[in-house]
Amino acid sequence: MEIILLERIEKLGTIGDVVNVRDGYARNFLLPQKKALRANDANRAVFEANRERLEKENAEKRTDAEKAGANVDGVEVVLIRASSNSGQLYGSVSVRDIVAALEEKGHQIDKRQIIMSGPIKTIGMFDVTVALHPEVHVTVKANVARSDDEAELQSQGVDVMAAMFEEERAETEGFTESQDPTLEPGEIPEEMLENPVEASEEEAPAEAEEESES
């Protein structure tokens, strides 16, 4: 379907551009959201008659968004969640969670302005894009941790999960017994026996038995 854009759309164009998009994308999103008009003769005439007003309104909204963005850009929100030892969350962090965390910090953000490729499912620091205007995007940081202490470490740049895996690896190595290369498979080292027997004592009875037989 051919449409006229009423605002900038990522990867499509800016206000006033005439572009072709999939019918479903136009009918289900662009047209209902008043982000575009069907590109027919009547709508072209209406758009051109209102172009100056639309461009002025867009510029004003962009300016307001830039001012608001200065307060939101770089904000860090902490989300405490339970997880497995591997850092996998028991659940996930969604768009709604990000919106609620920002609201707690005094930032009113609509969930439709949050851009995430999918829910967050692991411990860590994540960049989340907030589209305050089609031409104004800012980034907030989602600090997902199991405790306030871990969140503080992550905020300082510490990779908590990597540190934890390294600690577990070190502990595992500490419990690993050193192997004696001279032992046969399955043979018990002499120092592990409660009453180690000297080789000479083992050989003595055998020698006495040989003498008695002779």
Coordinates of C-alpha atoms in Angstrom, one line a residue:
M1 CA 0.0 0.0 0.0
E2 CA 1.2 3.5 -0.8
I3 CA 1.0 6.0 2.1
I4 CA 2.0 9.5 3.1
L5 CA 3.9 9.7 6.3
L6 CA 2.7 12.2 8.9
E7 CA 5.8 11.7 11.1
R8 CA 9.2 10.2 10.9
I9 CA 9.1 6.4 10.9
E10 CA 12.3 4.4 11.5
K11 CA 13.6 2.8 8.3
L12 CA 10.7 4.3 6.3
G13 CA 11.1 8.0 6.0
T14 CA 10.1 11.4 7.4
I15 CA 7.0 13.6 7.4
G16 CA 5.6 14.1 3.9
D17 CA 7.4 11.1 2.3
V18 CA 5.3 8.8 0.1
V19 CA 6.3 5.2 0.6
N20 CA 5.1 1.7 0.0
V21 CA 4.5 -0.7 2.9
R22 CA 2.8 -4.0 3.5
D23 CA -1.0 -3.7 3.6
G24 CA -1.3 -5.2 7.1
Y25 CA 1.4 -2.9 8.5
A26 CA -0.6 0.1 7.2
R27 CA -4.1 -1.1 8.2
N28 CA -3.1 -2.4 11.7
F29 CA -0.6 0.2 12.8
L30 CA 0.2 3.2 10.7
L31 CA -3.3 4.3 9.7
P32 CA -5.1 3.7 13.1
Q33 CA -2.2 5.4 14.9
K34 CA -2.6 8.4 12.6
K35 CA 1.0 8.1 11.6
A36 CA 0.2 8.1 7.9
L37 CA -2.6 8.6 5.3
R38 CA -3.4 6.6 2.2
A39 CA -1.6 8.1 -0.7
N40 CA -4.6 9.0 -2.9
D41 CA -5.3 12.3 -4.7
A42 CA -7.7 13.6 -2.0
N43 CA -5.3 12.9 0.9
R44 CA -2.4 14.3 -1.0
A45 CA -4.3 17.6 -1.4
V46 CA -5.3 17.6 2.3
F47 CA -1.7 16.9 3.3
E48 CA -0.2 19.7 1.2
A49 CA -2.8 22.1 2.5
N50 CA -1.8 21.3 6.0
R51 CA 1.9 20.6 5.5
E52 CA 3.2 23.8 7.1
R53 CA 1.0 23.3 10.2
L54 CA 2.0 19.7 10.6
E55 CA 5.7 20.4 10.2
K56 CA 5.4 23.2 12.8
E57 CA 3.6 21.0 15.3
N58 CA 6.1 18.2 14.8
A59 CA 9.0 20.7 15.4
E60 CA 7.3 21.8 18.7
K61 CA 6.8 18.3 19.9
R62 CA 10.4 17.4 19.0
T63 CA 11.6 20.4 21.1
D64 CA 9.5 19.3 24.1
A65 CA 10.8 15.7 23.7
E66 CA 14.4 16.9 23.6
K67 CA 13.9 18.8 26.9
A68 CA 12.2 15.8 28.6
G69 CA 14.9 13.6 27.2
A70 CA 17.7 15.5 28.9
N71 CA 16.2 14.4 32.3
V72 CA 15.7 10.8 31.3
D73 CA 18.7 10.0 29.2
G74 CA 21.2 7.8 31.2
V75 CA 18.9 7.2 34.1
E76 CA 19.5 3.8 35.8
V77 CA 16.7 1.8 37.3
V78 CA 17.4 -1.2 39.6
L79 CA 15.2 -4.3 39.4
I80 CA 15.8 -6.9 42.1
R81 CA 14.9 -10.4 40.9
A82 CA 15.5 -14.0 42.0
S83 CA 17.6 -16.1 39.7
S84 CA 19.4 -19.5 39.3
N85 CA 23.1 -19.9 40.0
S86 CA 23.7 -19.4 36.3
G87 CA 22.0 -16.0 36.4
Q88 CA 18.8 -17.1 34.6
L89 CA 15.8 -15.2 36.1
Y90 CA 12.9 -17.0 37.6
G91 CA 10.6 -15.0 35.3
S92 CA 11.6 -11.9 33.3
V93 CA 11.8 -8.1 33.2
S94 CA 9.2 -6.7 30.9
V95 CA 8.3 -3.3 29.4
R96 CA 5.8 -2.7 32.2
D97 CA 8.5 -3.3 34.8
I98 CA 10.7 -0.7 33.1
V99 CA 7.9 1.8 33.0
A100 CA 7.1 1.2 36.7
A101 CA 10.7 1.6 37.7
L102 CA 11.0 4.8 35.8
E103 CA 7.8 6.1 37.4
E104 CA 9.2 5.5 40.8
K105 CA 12.0 7.8 39.9
G106 CA 9.6 10.5 38.8
H107 CA 9.7 9.9 35.0
Q108 CA 6.3 9.4 33.3
I109 CA 6.9 7.2 30.3
D110 CA 4.2 5.5 28.2
K111 CA 4.8 1.8 27.7
R112 CA 4.5 2.4 23.9
Q113 CA 7.7 4.5 24.1
I114 CA 9.8 1.7 25.5
I115 CA 11.7 -0.2 22.8
M116 CA 12.9 -3.7 23.7
S117 CA 13.6 -6.6 21.5
G118 CA 12.2 -8.9 24.1
P119 CA 11.9 -9.4 27.9
I120 CA 15.1 -9.4 30.0
K121 CA 15.8 -12.9 31.3
T122 CA 19.2 -12.8 32.9
I123 CA 21.1 -10.8 35.6
G124 CA 23.1 -7.9 34.2
M125 CA 23.1 -4.3 32.9
F126 CA 21.0 -3.6 29.9
D127 CA 20.4 -0.5 27.7
V128 CA 16.8 0.2 27.0
T129 CA 15.7 2.7 24.3
V130 CA 13.0 5.2 25.0
A131 CA 11.3 6.9 22.0
L132 CA 10.1 10.2 23.4
H133 CA 9.4 11.4 19.8
P134 CA 9.9 9.8 16.4
E135 CA 13.1 11.9 16.1
V136 CA 14.2 11.8 19.8
H137 CA 15.4 8.6 21.3
V138 CA 17.2 8.3 24.7
T139 CA 18.7 5.4 26.6
V140 CA 18.1 4.2 30.2
K141 CA 19.9 1.5 32.0
A142 CA 18.2 -1.5 33.5
N143 CA 20.3 -2.9 36.4
V144 CA 18.9 -6.4 37.0
A145 CA 20.4 -8.0 40.1
R146 CA 19.6 -10.4 42.9
S147 CA 20.3 -7.9 45.7
D148 CA 21.0 -4.3 46.3
D149 CA 24.7 -5.1 46.9
E150 CA 25.0 -6.8 43.5
A151 CA 23.2 -4.0 41.9
E152 CA 25.7 -1.5 43.4
L153 CA 28.6 -3.6 42.0
Q154 CA 27.1 -3.8 38.6
S155 CA 26.5 0.0 38.7
Q156 CA 30.3 0.3 39.3
G157 CA 31.0 -1.8 36.2
V158 CA 31.6 -5.1 37.9
D159 CA 30.4 -8.2 35.9
V160 CA 28.8 -10.0 38.8
M161 CA 28.0 -13.2 36.9
A162 CA 31.6 -13.5 35.6
A163 CA 33.0 -12.9 39.1
M164 CA 30.7 -15.6 40.5
F165 CA 31.7 -18.1 37.8
E166 CA 35.3 -17.4 38.5
E167 CA 34.8 -17.9 42.2
E168 CA 33.0 -21.2 41.7
R169 CA 35.8 -22.4 39.3
A170 CA 38.4 -21.6 41.9
E171 CA 36.5 -23.5 44.6
T172 CA 36.2 -26.5 42.3
E173 CA 39.9 -26.5 41.6
G174 CA 40.6 -26.4 45.3
F175 CA 38.7 -29.7 45.9
T176 CA 40.5 -31.5 43.0
E177 CA 42.9 -34.1 44.4
S178 CA 46.3 -34.3 42.7
Q179 CA 47.0 -37.5 41.0
D180 CA 50.1 -39.6 41.4
P181 CA 51.3 -40.6 37.9
T182 CA 53.1 -43.7 39.3
L183 CA 49.8 -45.4 40.5
E184 CA 47.9 -47.9 38.5
P185 CA 44.2 -47.1 37.8
G186 CA 42.2 -47.7 40.9
E187 CA 45.2 -48.0 43.2
I188 CA 45.0 -46.3 46.6
P189 CA 47.9 -44.0 47.5
E190 CA 49.8 -45.3 50.5
E191 CA 49.3 -42.1 52.5
M192 CA 45.6 -42.7 52.5
L193 CA 45.9 -46.0 54.2
E194 CA 45.3 -46.1 58.0
N195 CA 48.1 -48.7 58.6
P196 CA 50.5 -48.5 55.6
V197 CA 52.6 -51.6 55.3
E198 CA 56.2 -51.3 54.3
A199 CA 57.2 -53.3 51.2
S200 CA 59.8 -55.2 53.3
E201 CA 57.2 -56.4 55.7
E202 CA 55.0 -57.6 52.9
E203 CA 57.8 -59.5 51.4
A204 CA 59.0 -61.2 54.6
P205 CA 56.1 -63.7 55.1
A206 CA 56.4 -64.6 51.4
E207 CA 60.1 -65.4 51.8
A208 CA 59.5 -67.5 55.0
E209 CA 56.8 -69.5 53.3
E210 CA 59.2 -70.3 50.4
E211 CA 61.9 -71.5 52.8
S212 CA 59.4 -73.8 54.7
E213 CA 58.3 -75.4 51.4
S214 CA 62.0 -76.1 50.5

